[in-house]
Short mmCIF file of C-alpha atoms and ligand atoms in Angstrom, two decimals:
data_model
loop_
_atom_site.label_atom_id
_atom_site.label_comp_id
_atom_site.label_asym_id
_atom_site.label_seq_id
_atom_site.Cartn_x
_atom_site.Cartn_y
_atom_site.Cartn_z
CA MET A 13 -10.37 13.03 -8.23
CA TYR A 14 -14.02 11.13 -7.48
CA LEU A 15 -16.62 12.55 -5.13
CA SER A 16 -19.42 9.87 -3.70
CA ASP A 17 -21.91 11.99 -1.46
CA HIS A 18 -24.93 10.49 0.42
CA ASP A 19 -27.42 11.86 2.71
CA GLY A 20 -25.96 11.03 6.07
CA ALA A 21 -22.64 9.55 7.41
CA GLU A 22 -23.65 6.15 8.04
CA GLN A 23 -24.16 5.39 3.90
CA ALA A 24 -21.20 7.62 3.58
CA ALA A 25 -18.92 4.79 5.51
CA LEU A 26 -21.17 1.97 4.16
CA ALA A 27 -20.18 3.06 0.64
CA LEU A 28 -16.66 3.28 1.49
CA THR A 29 -16.53 0.07 3.02
CA ASN A 30 -18.03 -1.51 0.14
CA HIS A 31 -14.85 -0.13 -1.89
CA ILE A 32 -12.48 -1.80 0.48
CA ILE A 33 -14.21 -4.29 0.05
CA SER A 34 -13.74 -4.63 -3.36
CA ARG A 35 -10.30 -3.40 -3.85
CA ILE A 36 -9.58 -6.97 -2.19
CA ASN A 37 -11.85 -9.30 -3.39
CA ALA A 38 -10.91 -8.14 -6.83
CA PHE A 39 -7.23 -7.78 -5.88
CA LYS A 40 -7.46 -11.62 -4.75
CA PRO A 41 -5.09 -11.64 -2.09
CA THR A 42 -2.77 -15.11 -1.83
CA GLN A 43 -0.09 -16.20 0.78
CA MET A 44 2.34 -15.10 -2.03
CA LYS A 45 0.53 -11.76 -2.55
CA LYS A 46 -0.36 -9.95 -0.22
CA PHE A 47 -3.18 -6.52 -0.12
CA VAL A 48 -1.32 -3.52 1.77
CA LEU A 49 -3.76 -2.00 3.47
CA CYS A 50 -3.39 1.71 5.19
CA LEU A 51 -6.01 2.92 7.70
CA PRO A 52 -7.14 5.99 9.76
CA THR A 53 -7.82 6.00 13.62
CA GLY A 54 -10.18 8.71 14.78
CA SER A 55 -13.88 9.13 15.38
CA THR A 56 -15.02 9.31 11.38
CA PRO A 57 -13.45 5.81 10.79
CA LEU A 58 -15.72 3.73 13.30
CA PRO A 59 -18.74 3.05 11.27
CA VAL A 60 -16.13 1.68 8.75
CA TYR A 61 -14.58 -0.37 10.90
CA GLU A 62 -17.84 -2.13 12.42
CA GLU A 63 -19.03 -2.54 9.34
CA LEU A 64 -15.59 -4.64 7.99
CA VAL A 65 -16.13 -6.41 11.08
CA ARG A 66 -19.68 -7.44 10.12
CA ARG A 67 -19.31 -7.98 6.64
CA PHE A 68 -15.93 -10.52 7.47
CA LYS A 69 -18.39 -12.23 9.41
CA LEU A 70 -20.61 -12.63 6.48
CA GLY A 71 -18.27 -13.82 4.55
CA ASP A 72 -17.99 -11.08 1.89
CA VAL A 73 -14.45 -10.65 3.20
CA SER A 74 -11.77 -12.40 3.84
CA PHE A 75 -8.38 -10.59 6.06
CA GLU A 76 -6.42 -13.54 5.94
CA HIS A 77 -3.60 -11.97 3.05
CA VAL A 78 -4.45 -8.92 3.90
CA ILE A 79 -1.73 -7.33 5.67
CA THR A 80 -2.25 -3.51 7.60
CA PHE A 81 -0.54 -0.37 8.16
CA ASN A 82 -1.67 2.95 10.92
CA LEU A 83 -1.05 6.09 9.87
CA ASP A 84 -0.51 7.24 13.02
CA GLU A 85 0.47 6.98 16.32
CA TYR A 86 0.66 9.00 19.55
CA VAL A 87 4.32 9.02 21.15
CA GLY A 88 4.64 8.12 25.01
CA LEU A 89 1.24 6.26 24.75
CA LYS A 90 1.37 2.46 25.95
CA PRO A 91 0.05 0.03 23.89
CA CYS A 92 -1.90 -0.18 26.55
CA HIS A 93 -3.29 2.99 27.07
CA LYS A 94 -6.97 3.65 25.75
CA GLN A 95 -6.44 6.52 23.37
CA SER A 96 -3.25 4.96 21.73
CA TYR A 97 -4.40 4.10 18.12
CA ALA A 98 -2.73 0.46 18.96
CA TYR A 99 -5.70 -0.14 21.09
CA PHE A 100 -7.70 1.50 19.21
CA MET A 101 -7.36 -1.14 16.68
CA GLU A 102 -7.81 -4.00 18.43
CA GLU A 103 -10.84 -2.13 19.49
CA ASN A 104 -12.42 -1.74 16.64
CA LEU A 105 -10.90 -3.85 13.72
CA ASP A 106 -8.83 -6.76 15.08
CA ILE A 107 -6.65 -7.99 12.36
CA PRO A 108 -4.04 -10.58 13.76
CA SER A 109 -0.75 -8.91 14.85
CA SER A 110 1.17 -10.36 12.74
CA GLN A 111 -0.60 -8.77 9.62
CA THR A 112 -1.15 -5.52 11.51
CA HIS A 113 1.93 -2.61 11.73
CA LEU A 114 1.84 0.74 13.92
CA LEU A 115 3.94 3.13 14.50
CA PRO A 116 5.45 2.69 17.90
CA SER A 117 5.32 4.81 20.60
CA SER A 118 8.68 4.07 22.14
CA PRO A 119 11.07 2.83 20.01
CA ILE A 120 10.81 -1.42 20.56
CA ASP A 121 14.17 -1.12 20.57
CA PRO A 122 15.95 1.05 23.26
CA HIS A 123 19.07 1.56 21.62
CA LYS A 124 16.98 3.13 18.69
CA THR A 125 15.50 5.93 17.65
CA HIS A 126 12.18 7.00 16.98
CA GLN A 127 13.54 8.00 13.53
CA ASP A 128 15.40 4.96 13.15
CA SER A 129 11.34 3.27 13.68
CA CYS A 130 10.02 5.51 10.92
CA ALA A 131 12.48 4.33 8.63
CA ALA A 132 11.74 1.28 9.67
CA TYR A 133 8.31 0.96 9.18
CA GLU A 134 8.33 2.32 5.52
CA SER A 135 11.20 0.38 4.78
CA LEU A 136 8.64 -2.98 5.89
CA ILE A 137 5.98 -0.85 3.52
CA THR A 138 8.25 -1.01 0.88
CA SER A 139 9.46 -4.31 0.50
CA LEU A 140 6.04 -5.60 0.51
CA GLY A 141 5.62 -3.49 -2.68
CA GLY A 142 4.54 -0.42 -1.26
CA ILE A 143 0.45 0.24 -0.60
CA HIS A 144 -2.35 -0.66 -2.26
CA LEU A 145 -5.09 1.11 -0.52
CA LEU A 146 -5.01 4.04 1.80
CA PHE A 147 -7.59 4.83 3.35
CA LEU A 148 -7.83 8.66 5.30
CA GLY A 149 -9.32 11.11 7.38
CA ILE A 150 -9.37 14.96 7.17
CA GLY A 151 -8.97 16.80 10.51
CA GLU A 152 -10.71 19.71 10.87
CA ASN A 153 -7.63 21.84 10.68
CA GLY A 154 -7.27 19.91 6.87
CA HIS A 155 -4.18 17.69 8.89
CA VAL A 156 -4.06 13.97 7.44
CA ALA A 157 -2.71 11.23 9.51
CA PHE A 158 -1.23 14.04 11.78
CA ASN A 159 0.77 16.44 9.10
CA GLU A 160 0.01 20.00 10.22
CA PRO A 161 -0.66 22.35 8.78
CA ALA A 162 2.70 24.01 7.39
CA SER A 163 4.02 20.45 7.08
CA SER A 164 5.63 19.49 4.43
CA MET A 165 4.51 18.71 0.78
CA SER A 166 7.73 16.15 0.57
CA SER A 167 7.76 15.12 4.18
CA ARG A 168 7.95 11.29 5.06
CA THR A 169 7.67 9.40 8.20
CA ARG A 170 8.78 11.28 11.20
CA MET A 171 7.74 12.21 14.32
CA VAL A 172 5.85 15.76 14.54
CA LYS A 173 4.92 17.88 16.86
CA LEU A 174 1.47 18.33 17.64
CA ASP A 175 -0.87 21.49 16.63
CA GLN A 176 -2.38 23.13 19.54
CA GLY A 177 -5.33 23.09 18.06
CA THR A 178 -5.57 19.46 17.14
CA ARG A 179 -4.55 18.96 20.67
CA GLU A 180 -7.63 21.24 22.45
CA ILE A 181 -9.66 18.73 19.53
CA ASN A 182 -8.69 15.63 20.44
CA ALA A 183 -8.75 16.33 24.14
CA ARG A 184 -12.24 15.25 24.05
CA PHE A 185 -11.20 11.64 23.99
CA PHE A 186 -8.49 12.12 27.16
CA GLY A 187 -10.96 13.71 29.99
CA LYS A 188 -8.80 14.92 32.30
CA GLU A 189 -4.94 13.72 30.78
CA GLN A 190 -2.92 15.81 28.70
CA VAL A 191 -3.22 15.21 25.39
CA PRO A 192 0.85 13.55 24.00
CA THR A 193 2.63 16.85 22.78
CA HIS A 194 4.08 14.58 20.12
CA ALA A 195 3.11 11.63 17.62
CA LEU A 196 4.90 9.73 14.55
CA THR A 197 3.14 9.75 11.47
CA MET A 198 4.06 8.87 8.02
CA GLY A 199 4.33 11.85 5.35
CA ILE A 200 2.89 13.22 2.95
CA ALA A 201 5.35 11.93 0.59
CA ASN A 202 4.36 8.56 1.58
CA ILE A 203 0.53 9.26 1.61
CA LEU A 204 1.05 10.50 -2.27
CA GLU A 205 2.93 7.23 -3.16
CA ALA A 206 -0.20 4.66 -2.85
CA GLN A 207 -1.72 2.99 -5.59
CA GLU A 208 -5.01 4.75 -4.17
CA ILE A 209 -6.61 6.68 -1.35
CA ILE A 210 -10.28 6.58 -0.26
CA VAL A 211 -11.18 9.64 1.83
CA LEU A 212 -14.15 9.30 4.20
CA ALA A 213 -14.82 13.42 5.38
CA THR A 214 -18.47 13.63 7.35
CA GLY A 215 -20.04 15.89 9.58
CA GLU A 216 -20.45 20.02 9.22
CA ARG A 217 -17.24 19.87 11.21
CA LYS A 218 -15.08 19.20 8.26
CA SER A 219 -16.90 21.19 5.71
CA ASN A 220 -14.26 23.72 5.77
CA ALA A 221 -11.21 21.98 5.74
CA LEU A 222 -13.14 19.69 2.59
CA LYS A 223 -13.57 22.95 0.87
CA GLU A 224 -9.60 24.10 1.14
CA ALA A 225 -8.72 21.13 0.38
CA LEU A 226 -11.09 20.69 -3.39
CA GLU A 227 -11.44 23.86 -4.16
CA GLY A 228 -8.27 25.86 -2.44
CA GLY A 229 -4.60 25.71 -4.07
CA ILE A 230 -2.22 23.09 -3.31
CA ASN A 231 -1.04 24.46 -0.26
CA HIS A 232 0.72 23.53 3.15
CA LEU A 233 -1.70 25.06 5.41
CA CYS A 234 -3.72 22.59 4.37
CA PRO A 235 -2.05 19.67 3.80
CA ALA A 236 -5.26 17.41 2.98
CA SER A 237 -4.98 19.77 -0.22
CA VAL A 238 -2.16 17.55 -1.97
CA LEU A 239 -5.34 14.97 -2.43
CA GLN A 240 -5.33 17.19 -5.79
CA MET A 241 -1.53 16.14 -7.06
CA HIS A 242 -2.94 12.46 -6.88
CA GLU A 243 -4.57 10.34 -9.05
CA LYS A 244 -6.49 8.01 -8.08
CA VAL A 245 -8.55 9.79 -5.09
CA SER A 246 -12.51 9.03 -3.86
CA ILE A 247 -13.83 10.93 -1.17
CA TYR A 248 -16.75 9.94 0.23
CA THR A 249 -18.70 12.62 2.52
CA ASP A 250 -22.22 13.92 3.30
CA ASN A 251 -24.42 16.27 2.73
CA THR A 252 -23.04 18.38 5.44
CA ALA A 253 -19.58 18.33 4.91
CA ILE A 254 -19.81 19.11 1.24
CA LYS A 255 -21.98 21.86 2.17
CA GLY A 256 -19.67 24.74 1.45
CA LEU A 257 -18.54 23.34 -2.05
CA LYS A 258 -19.59 24.95 -5.32
CA GLU A 259 -21.95 23.18 -7.15
CA SER A 260 -19.71 23.12 -10.05
CA THR A 261 -17.05 21.17 -7.91
CA ILE A 262 -19.80 18.50 -6.88
CA ASN A 263 -21.15 18.08 -10.07
CA TYR A 264 -17.82 17.66 -12.17
CA LEU A 265 -16.44 15.49 -9.35
CA LYS A 266 -19.16 13.03 -8.75
CA SER A 267 -19.26 12.54 -12.92
CA GLN A 268 -15.20 10.80 -12.42
CA ASP A 269 -15.12 7.24 -12.57
CA PRO A 270 -13.70 6.06 -9.41
CA SER A 271 -11.62 3.22 -11.22
CA SER A 272 -10.45 5.06 -14.51
CA SER A 273 -6.77 5.66 -13.47
CA THR A 274 -3.70 3.81 -13.66
CA PRO A 275 -2.24 2.20 -10.77
CA ARG A 276 0.68 4.54 -9.82
CA LEU A 277 2.68 0.99 -9.40
CA LYS A 278 2.25 -1.06 -11.77
CA ASP A 279 5.21 -3.80 -10.97
CA THR A 280 5.68 -3.47 -7.39
CA THR A 281 7.92 -6.20 -7.21
CA ASP A 282 10.03 -4.72 -10.01
CA LYS A 283 13.45 -4.71 -8.23
CA ASN A 284 14.34 -1.19 -10.47
CA LYS A 285 11.54 0.54 -7.85
CA ARG A 286 12.82 -0.45 -4.89
CA PRO A 287 15.21 2.19 -3.69
CA PHE A 288 18.23 0.20 -1.83
CA GLN A 289 18.39 -3.60 -1.47
CA GLY A 290 20.88 -5.86 -1.20
CA ARG A 291 21.26 -10.12 -0.27
CA GLY A 292 22.90 -11.06 2.57
CA LEU A 293 23.70 -14.73 4.71
CA LEU A 294 23.15 -14.42 8.02
CA ARG A 295 24.09 -18.19 10.49
CA GLY A 296 23.25 -20.10 6.90
CA THR A 297 20.21 -17.98 6.26
CA SER A 298 20.06 -16.24 3.78
CA PHE A 299 17.68 -12.78 3.65
CA SER A 300 17.60 -9.51 1.21
CA TRP A 301 17.12 -6.22 2.42
CA VAL A 302 15.66 -3.16 0.70
CA SER A 303 15.88 0.33 2.50
CA SER A 304 13.45 3.71 2.19
CA PRO A 305 14.89 6.04 0.27
CA SER A 306 15.25 7.97 3.71
CA THR A 307 17.28 5.34 4.94
CA PRO A 308 21.21 5.76 5.40
CA ILE A 309 22.95 2.91 4.23
CA GLU A 310 25.75 1.32 5.69
CA GLU A 311 27.29 -1.63 3.36
CA ASP A 312 28.09 -3.50 5.41
CA LYS A 313 25.79 -3.57 8.04
CA PRO A 314 22.31 -2.58 6.30
CA LEU A 315 20.29 -1.42 9.43
CA PHE A 316 16.71 -1.86 8.53
CA TRP A 317 15.08 -5.39 7.94
CA SER A 318 12.74 -5.51 4.95
CA ARG A 319 10.84 -8.63 5.99
CA PRO A 320 8.49 -9.54 8.22
CA PRO A 321 10.41 -11.56 11.28
CA SER A 322 10.55 -15.60 10.62
CA PRO A 323 8.73 -17.88 12.79
CA SER A 324 11.74 -19.18 13.68
CA LYS A 325 12.33 -18.79 17.31
CA SER A 326 16.72 -19.51 17.08
CA LEU A 327 16.17 -16.63 13.75
CA ALA A 328 14.29 -14.39 16.05
CA VAL A 329 16.63 -14.37 18.76
CA ASP A 330 19.38 -14.01 16.50
CA VAL A 331 18.08 -11.10 14.70
CA LYS A 332 17.25 -9.13 16.52
CA VAL A 333 16.47 -5.91 14.37
CA GLU A 334 14.49 -7.74 12.24
CA MET A 335 11.78 -7.96 14.97
CA ILE A 336 11.93 -4.34 14.78
CA VAL A 337 10.06 -4.22 12.01
CA GLY A 338 8.47 -6.88 11.66
CA GLN A 339 5.26 -7.17 13.65
CA GLY A 340 4.75 -3.74 15.34
CA ILE A 341 4.30 -2.69 18.51
CA HIS A 342 1.80 -5.41 19.19
CA SER A 343 3.59 -8.45 19.67
CA PRO A 344 5.40 -9.71 23.23
CA LEU A 345 7.79 -11.06 21.02
CA ASN A 346 9.25 -7.78 20.09
CA SER A 347 9.27 -5.75 22.80
CA PRO A 348 12.19 -6.23 25.00
CA HIS A 349 10.94 -3.52 27.41
CA ASP A 350 8.84 -5.65 30.63
CA ASP A 351 6.08 -3.65 30.64
CA GLN A 352 4.91 -3.72 27.14
CA GLN A 353 5.27 -7.72 27.23
CA GLN A 354 2.90 -7.76 30.01
CA VAL A 355 0.41 -5.72 27.71
CA LYS A 356 -2.90 -8.11 27.57
CA ILE A 357 -3.68 -8.57 23.94
CA PRO A 358 -7.47 -9.71 23.55
CA ASP A 359 -8.26 -13.24 22.16
CA LYS A 360 -8.88 -12.09 18.51
CA GLU A 361 -9.72 -15.22 17.33
CA GLN A 362 -12.67 -15.28 20.12
CA LYS A 363 -13.58 -11.61 19.01
CA THR A 364 -13.77 -11.92 15.12
CA GLY A 365 -13.02 -15.68 14.38
CA ILE A 366 -10.17 -14.26 12.05
CA LYS A 367 -7.32 -16.83 12.55
CA PRO A 368 -3.30 -15.33 13.44
CA GLN A 369 -1.36 -16.01 9.62
CA THR A 370 1.60 -17.16 10.79
CA LEU A 371 3.33 -17.76 7.34
CA LEU A 372 4.48 -15.07 6.02
CA ALA A 373 7.78 -14.49 7.38
CA LYS A 374 8.15 -18.33 5.84
CA ASP A 375 6.52 -17.38 2.82
CA VAL A 376 8.36 -14.52 2.53
CA ASN A 377 11.34 -16.47 2.86
CA SER A 378 10.75 -19.32 0.74
CA LEU A 379 10.29 -16.39 -2.36
CA ASP A 380 14.05 -15.06 -1.15
CA GLN A 381 15.16 -18.58 -1.68
CA GLU A 382 13.80 -18.87 -5.31
CA GLU A 383 14.58 -15.04 -5.56
CA THR A 384 17.83 -15.77 -5.13
CA GLN A 385 18.69 -17.72 -7.64
CA LYS A 386 17.00 -16.42 -10.37
CA GLU A 387 18.41 -12.82 -9.13
CA ALA A 388 22.09 -14.02 -8.63
CA ASP A 389 21.12 -15.59 -12.65
CA ASP A 390 20.08 -12.54 -13.65
CA GLN A 391 22.68 -10.08 -12.11
CA GLY A 392 25.26 -11.30 -10.91
CA PRO A 393 26.96 -10.39 -7.39
CA SER A 394 24.88 -9.70 -5.11
CA VAL A 395 25.61 -6.02 -2.57
C1 LIG B 16 -6.69 12.17 14.50
C2 LIG B 16 -6.36 11.52 13.24
C3 LIG B 16 -6.33 11.89 12.14
C4 LIG B 16 -7.73 11.32 11.77
C5 LIG B 16 -8.10 12.76 12.23
C6 LIG B 16 -9.89 13.03 12.27
O1 LIG B 16 -5.92 13.14 14.96
N1 LIG B 16 -4.62 11.83 13.77
O2 LIG B 16 -5.85 10.04 11.32
O3 LIG B 16 -8.40 11.56 10.48
O4 LIG B 16 -7.52 13.47 13.36
O5 LIG B 16 -10.06 12.74 13.40
P1 LIG B 16 -11.51 11.97 13.29
O6 LIG B 16 -12.33 11.48 12.44
O7 LIG B 16 -11.99 12.16 14.59
O8 LIG B 16 -12.43 13.80 13.47
#
């Protein structure tokens, strides 16, 4: 674990932004090799998103081959609700919807459950080879994403009931409206599976949680303490957030090298690391699927599709379930609900100049064909 402390919150945010940019640039993402970035919401990351947009405009970083996943979302808020995290991301980062994924605040397919949405979300992340870089905030009560105190340290993506304290703290955003009682969140196990984690914790109100997380034992009453279990974590703080920490802790963590550990997933395309996978043929089109560890398997009818949706309209209509996984809740294409179809999505290209990417599924399909042939040669009959 590495600690990067700064005089102020702004400086900490700029340093963390540089970390994100340097990781994306060092990875050299391409059409065939996407960089998978996981993102938080809240007020702490706002200067990071502002700086990322500024640096994008300067040409310091491209998001063309970056795929994002958000950590959590309130249950029941439509994407057009100003406090939904879908709206937050549109407002603050504005990466094209084809590259942005959020847990849906209500199941996209009315015949599915929240649990189905969570499993599909995990499955999509797995199919992309996992998360390369996960950017995390810490709640005042030590929560990470919406994993509240006393969450299971092995928890996976699921619906949770929000802690009363969290609802009170977040009430500042909601005015007179009630804060939702439930949310969907990636679990603690999912967070730990990321290759690298970066945390932004600034301001005095985070000092207790930070002390518990870094100096307390690993304890489910402070979910952020589980960061002690990950081998590649960098924590960006300011001098008010670290004021409860012992000097020896600060000095030791500052002396660590932020890039010294080896990535957790060395070969993200390794078939053996995918929990369940298979191939099939649907109306003449070959496809691959991957399930998450929490996904039940039905041999003849895999429930969750790992691949982003095809841009081809006919396939998208034929394979409805594929659309659930593919584009998050932003896209009018993947929402069967009329009210969601009418959500106005701001013109991204106009705001940031980032061009929407629509080739991902095509590329994956062509990769599939190559993989299908190679795997058939390597492994014999398919599942
Ligand atoms: C929210 C989010 C978290 C976030 C945290 C801190 O409720 N679910 O992902 O990290 O609380 O938010 P803030 O930065 O506003 O303190």
